[in-house]
Amino acid sequence: MADFVIPPPAIVSVPVAGGGAFPVRRVFCVGRNYAEHAREMGSDPDREPPFFFMKPADALLLNDADMPYPPQSKDLHHEMELVVAIAEGGVDIAEADALRHVWGYAAGLDMTRRDLQNAAKKEGKPWDMGKGFDHSAPIGLMVPASKVGHPATGLIELKVNGKVRQTSDLSKMIWNVPETIAYLSGLVRLAPGDLIYTGTPEGVAAVQRGDLLEGSVQGVGTVRTRIA
Ligand code: MN
């Protein structure tokens, strides 16, 4: 036992549907992984390899918890995403082997301080404070691949106050889940407990205090939060 000089931080975990909890190590996010979203952000989706950014594990916000409107922003955006949970780590994982590394899936929201992200982009600065702030990653219950399989198609949707804001299909990802795992594991050694937010379809927009966000990924589950 190490002689810790302060109490060690708690292990962040995501509840699993039906019981248990998935312990989280790191949270990776894919940027611009649906063509229509890349276009709405002013990029050409056809010429880009996947790129990644990160959120701290303790930015996760468990399902049904309120999300405090973050400081230093007047332009908080929703990004509805499929989240992949890694059970078995590895480096240079082959596409054909990638799904064997997956424990399960969840529906998640990559909440974004778009004003800070846009300012960072313009100045060539890091996105971290636009993306990796406190409570920026609402996530629903985790479901095991042993029960739901590996969804490659299916509706991904977000409603705000009951009105559909984002709607697309998982099959429209530019880089699918095996390709994403293969690519990311060529950049870092993936480890048990890592999550990957796989990018958002078009329709991202601002939310206000009081808004109710209800997202769903067909075959996976739902995520819900209210902006407080
Ligand atoms: Mn995103």
Tab-separated table of C-alpha atoms and ligand atoms in Angstrom:
chain	number	residue	atom	x	y	z
A	1	MET	CA	0.000	0.000	0.000
A	2	ALA	CA	1.353	3.393	-0.985
A	3	ASP	CA	1.545	5.951	1.759
A	4	PHE	CA	-0.806	8.464	0.130
A	5	VAL	CA	-0.300	12.024	1.310
A	6	ILE	CA	-3.917	12.945	0.528
A	7	PRO	CA	-6.909	10.578	0.273
A	8	PRO	CA	-6.861	8.967	-3.196
A	9	PRO	CA	-9.595	10.175	-5.600
A	10	ALA	CA	-12.674	7.968	-5.946
A	11	ILE	CA	-12.896	5.610	-8.925
A	12	VAL	CA	-15.399	6.997	-11.442
A	13	SER	CA	-17.838	4.356	-12.660
A	14	VAL	CA	-20.926	4.094	-14.844
A	15	PRO	CA	-23.855	1.961	-13.647
A	16	VAL	CA	-24.667	-1.045	-15.818
A	17	ALA	CA	-28.262	-1.833	-16.763
A	18	GLY	CA	-29.267	-4.813	-14.628
A	19	GLY	CA	-26.621	-4.204	-11.983
A	20	GLY	CA	-22.941	-3.613	-11.471
A	21	ALA	CA	-20.759	-0.721	-12.501
A	22	PHE	CA	-18.173	-0.113	-15.224
A	23	PRO	CA	-15.020	1.568	-13.801
A	24	VAL	CA	-13.749	4.363	-16.049
A	25	ARG	CA	-10.103	5.099	-16.794
A	26	ARG	CA	-10.014	7.662	-19.617
A	27	VAL	CA	-12.569	9.302	-21.902
A	28	PHE	CA	-11.576	9.677	-25.554
A	29	CYS	CA	-13.779	11.525	-28.040
A	30	VAL	CA	-13.746	11.402	-31.846
A	31	GLY	CA	-14.101	14.736	-33.646
A	32	ARG	CA	-16.240	15.212	-36.765
A	33	ASN	CA	-17.240	11.579	-37.344
A	34	TYR	CA	-20.480	12.175	-39.267
A	35	ALA	CA	-20.209	13.916	-42.651
A	36	GLU	CA	-23.213	16.225	-42.191
A	37	HIS	CA	-21.895	17.401	-38.806
A	38	ALA	CA	-18.416	18.012	-40.258
A	39	ARG	CA	-20.066	20.163	-42.950
A	40	GLU	CA	-22.143	22.143	-40.435
A	41	MET	CA	-18.872	22.896	-38.584
A	42	GLY	CA	-17.276	24.154	-41.805
A	43	SER	CA	-15.009	21.159	-42.577
A	44	ASP	CA	-14.621	18.823	-45.534
A	45	PRO	CA	-15.477	15.350	-44.193
A	46	ASP	CA	-13.876	13.514	-47.087
A	47	ARG	CA	-10.272	14.442	-46.506
A	48	GLU	CA	-9.731	13.982	-42.781
A	49	PRO	CA	-8.377	11.017	-40.851
A	50	PRO	CA	-10.069	10.602	-37.443
A	51	PHE	CA	-8.821	12.894	-34.690
A	52	PHE	CA	-9.313	12.689	-30.953
A	53	PHE	CA	-9.609	14.815	-27.867
A	54	MET	CA	-10.185	13.850	-24.240
A	55	LYS	CA	-12.300	14.616	-21.230
A	56	PRO	CA	-11.298	13.728	-17.670
A	57	ALA	CA	-13.106	10.657	-16.316
A	58	ASP	CA	-14.686	12.738	-13.580
A	59	ALA	CA	-16.377	14.942	-16.216
A	60	LEU	CA	-18.891	12.083	-16.567
A	61	LEU	CA	-22.383	12.959	-15.379
A	62	LEU	CA	-24.517	9.978	-14.499
A	63	ASN	CA	-27.923	9.477	-16.034
A	64	ASP	CA	-30.812	11.682	-14.877
A	65	ALA	CA	-28.527	14.021	-12.925
A	66	ASP	CA	-28.916	17.741	-13.605
A	67	MET	CA	-26.105	19.371	-15.566
A	68	PRO	CA	-25.101	22.741	-14.122
A	69	TYR	CA	-24.785	25.358	-16.890
A	70	PRO	CA	-20.975	25.715	-17.071
A	71	PRO	CA	-19.099	28.908	-16.232
A	72	GLN	CA	-17.396	31.143	-18.838
A	73	SER	CA	-19.792	30.223	-21.667
A	74	LYS	CA	-22.881	31.649	-23.324
A	75	ASP	CA	-23.059	28.935	-25.991
A	76	LEU	CA	-23.422	25.456	-24.468
A	77	HIS	CA	-24.084	22.887	-27.239
A	78	HIS	CA	-25.357	19.307	-27.191
A	79	GLU	CA	-23.639	16.531	-29.150
A	80	MET	CA	-25.470	13.190	-29.009
A	81	GLU	CA	-23.114	10.203	-29.305
A	82	LEU	CA	-22.676	6.434	-29.039
A	83	VAL	CA	-20.164	5.574	-26.306
A	84	VAL	CA	-17.938	2.483	-26.508
A	85	ALA	CA	-16.538	0.886	-23.332
A	86	ILE	CA	-13.205	-0.936	-23.595
A	87	ALA	CA	-12.696	-4.095	-21.524
A	88	GLU	CA	-9.420	-5.314	-22.935
A	89	GLY	CA	-6.573	-2.972	-23.756
A	90	GLY	CA	-3.977	-3.142	-26.455
A	91	VAL	CA	-1.810	-1.305	-28.934
A	92	ASP	CA	-2.100	-1.487	-32.738
A	93	ILE	CA	-5.346	-3.439	-32.479
A	94	ALA	CA	-6.423	-4.807	-35.864
A	95	GLU	CA	-9.845	-3.773	-37.157
A	96	ALA	CA	-10.825	-7.433	-37.379
A	97	ASP	CA	-10.024	-7.931	-33.662
A	98	ALA	CA	-11.311	-4.595	-32.399
A	99	LEU	CA	-14.777	-5.646	-31.238
A	100	ARG	CA	-13.263	-8.314	-28.989
A	101	HIS	CA	-11.851	-5.443	-26.919
A	102	VAL	CA	-15.290	-3.905	-26.313
A	103	TRP	CA	-17.206	-4.584	-23.111
A	104	GLY	CA	-20.324	-2.660	-24.021
A	105	TYR	CA	-22.001	0.569	-25.018
A	106	ALA	CA	-23.923	3.542	-23.678
A	107	ALA	CA	-25.718	6.614	-24.974
A	108	GLY	CA	-23.827	9.799	-24.126
A	109	LEU	CA	-23.680	13.545	-24.635
A	110	ASP	CA	-20.465	15.397	-25.492
A	111	MET	CA	-21.499	18.765	-24.076
A	112	THR	CA	-19.424	21.577	-25.543
A	113	ARG	CA	-18.731	25.203	-24.660
A	114	ARG	CA	-18.879	26.078	-28.368
A	115	ASP	CA	-17.803	29.684	-27.844
A	116	LEU	CA	-14.614	28.592	-26.060
A	117	GLN	CA	-13.986	25.816	-28.597
A	118	ASN	CA	-14.420	28.209	-31.539
A	119	ALA	CA	-12.095	30.776	-29.960
A	120	ALA	CA	-9.491	28.035	-29.383
A	121	LYS	CA	-9.811	26.804	-32.992
A	122	LYS	CA	-9.364	30.307	-34.337
A	123	GLU	CA	-6.180	30.820	-32.341
A	124	GLY	CA	-4.797	27.305	-32.842
A	125	LYS	CA	-5.086	26.618	-29.105
A	126	PRO	CA	-6.168	23.384	-27.373
A	127	TRP	CA	-9.883	22.517	-27.127
A	128	ASP	CA	-9.665	21.204	-23.560
A	129	MET	CA	-11.558	23.997	-21.841
A	130	GLY	CA	-14.252	23.949	-24.536
A	131	LYS	CA	-14.737	20.198	-24.169
A	132	GLY	CA	-13.337	18.752	-20.938
A	133	PHE	CA	-15.041	20.866	-18.299
A	134	ASP	CA	-16.896	19.626	-15.196
A	135	HIS	CA	-20.082	17.616	-15.909
A	136	SER	CA	-19.448	17.835	-19.674
A	137	ALA	CA	-20.095	14.148	-20.368
A	138	PRO	CA	-23.613	12.971	-19.440
A	139	ILE	CA	-23.879	9.198	-19.927
A	140	GLY	CA	-26.711	6.674	-19.694
A	141	LEU	CA	-26.645	3.167	-18.287
A	142	MET	CA	-24.023	0.885	-19.802
A	143	VAL	CA	-25.166	-2.252	-21.610
A	144	PRO	CA	-22.918	-5.271	-22.267
A	145	ALA	CA	-22.130	-6.368	-25.822
A	146	SER	CA	-22.854	-9.891	-24.601
A	147	LYS	CA	-26.510	-8.805	-24.440
A	148	VAL	CA	-26.919	-6.192	-27.187
A	149	GLY	CA	-24.214	-7.208	-29.650
A	150	HIS	CA	-22.242	-4.530	-31.504
A	151	PRO	CA	-24.654	-2.014	-33.009
A	152	ALA	CA	-23.360	-0.756	-36.361
A	153	THR	CA	-26.701	0.581	-37.565
A	154	GLY	CA	-29.658	2.087	-35.756
A	155	LEU	CA	-31.280	5.397	-34.974
A	156	ILE	CA	-29.321	7.924	-32.920
A	157	GLU	CA	-31.512	10.766	-31.756
A	158	LEU	CA	-31.667	13.684	-29.332
A	159	LYS	CA	-34.786	15.505	-28.187
A	160	VAL	CA	-34.684	18.826	-26.371
A	161	ASN	CA	-37.893	19.576	-24.458
A	162	GLY	CA	-39.581	16.805	-26.447
A	163	LYS	CA	-38.599	18.203	-29.854
A	164	VAL	CA	-36.181	16.271	-32.090
A	165	ARG	CA	-32.931	18.213	-32.541
A	166	GLN	CA	-30.553	15.516	-33.808
A	167	THR	CA	-31.487	12.425	-35.764
A	168	SER	CA	-29.241	10.136	-37.771
A	169	ASP	CA	-28.080	6.550	-38.051
A	170	LEU	CA	-24.987	4.869	-36.592
A	171	SER	CA	-24.188	3.595	-40.090
A	172	LYS	CA	-23.380	7.182	-41.104
A	173	MET	CA	-20.231	7.324	-38.992
A	174	ILE	CA	-17.240	8.135	-41.197
A	175	TRP	CA	-15.025	5.881	-39.042
A	176	ASN	CA	-16.993	2.963	-37.589
A	177	VAL	CA	-16.263	1.482	-34.147
A	178	PRO	CA	-13.659	-1.120	-35.255
A	179	GLU	CA	-11.862	1.459	-37.417
A	180	THR	CA	-11.894	3.976	-34.563
A	181	ILE	CA	-10.452	1.473	-32.070
A	182	ALA	CA	-7.792	0.388	-34.569
A	183	TYR	CA	-6.785	3.987	-35.289
A	184	LEU	CA	-6.816	5.167	-31.657
A	185	SER	CA	-4.821	2.135	-30.472
A	186	GLY	CA	-2.139	3.172	-32.946
A	187	LEU	CA	-1.802	6.468	-31.082
A	188	VAL	CA	-2.037	5.263	-27.465
A	189	ARG	CA	-2.217	1.923	-25.686
A	190	LEU	CA	-5.899	1.410	-24.920
A	191	ALA	CA	-6.640	0.090	-21.449
A	192	PRO	CA	-9.527	-1.561	-19.618
A	193	GLY	CA	-11.956	1.146	-18.484
A	194	ASP	CA	-11.368	3.491	-21.415
A	195	LEU	CA	-14.454	5.036	-23.008
A	196	ILE	CA	-14.709	6.346	-26.560
A	197	TYR	CA	-17.354	8.928	-27.472
A	198	THR	CA	-17.726	8.208	-31.180
A	199	GLY	CA	-18.795	11.605	-32.525
A	200	THR	CA	-22.066	13.359	-33.174
A	201	PRO	CA	-24.376	13.666	-36.162
A	202	GLU	CA	-25.646	16.985	-37.495
A	203	GLY	CA	-28.079	19.223	-35.646
A	204	VAL	CA	-25.894	20.449	-32.791
A	205	ALA	CA	-27.279	23.600	-31.192
A	206	ALA	CA	-27.366	25.651	-28.037
A	207	VAL	CA	-29.276	24.715	-24.886
A	208	GLN	CA	-30.553	26.959	-22.103
A	209	ARG	CA	-31.072	26.546	-18.376
A	210	GLY	CA	-34.181	24.450	-17.777
A	211	ASP	CA	-33.932	22.476	-21.038
A	212	LEU	CA	-34.532	18.713	-20.808
A	213	LEU	CA	-32.204	16.645	-23.010
A	214	GLU	CA	-33.309	13.106	-23.867
A	215	GLY	CA	-31.063	11.081	-26.144
A	216	SER	CA	-31.354	7.557	-27.437
A	217	VAL	CA	-29.309	5.081	-29.402
A	218	GLN	CA	-31.329	2.239	-30.866
A	219	GLY	CA	-30.364	-1.096	-29.338
A	220	VAL	CA	-28.239	0.576	-26.649
A	221	GLY	CA	-30.304	2.846	-24.435
A	222	THR	CA	-30.968	6.394	-23.418
A	223	VAL	CA	-29.323	9.354	-21.709
A	224	ARG	CA	-31.182	12.135	-19.941
A	225	THR	CA	-30.188	15.362	-18.238
A	226	ARG	CA	-31.696	18.736	-17.426
A	227	ILE	CA	-29.651	21.919	-17.708
A	228	ALA	CA	-29.712	23.600	-14.311
B	1	MN	MN	-18.454	15.214	-30.019
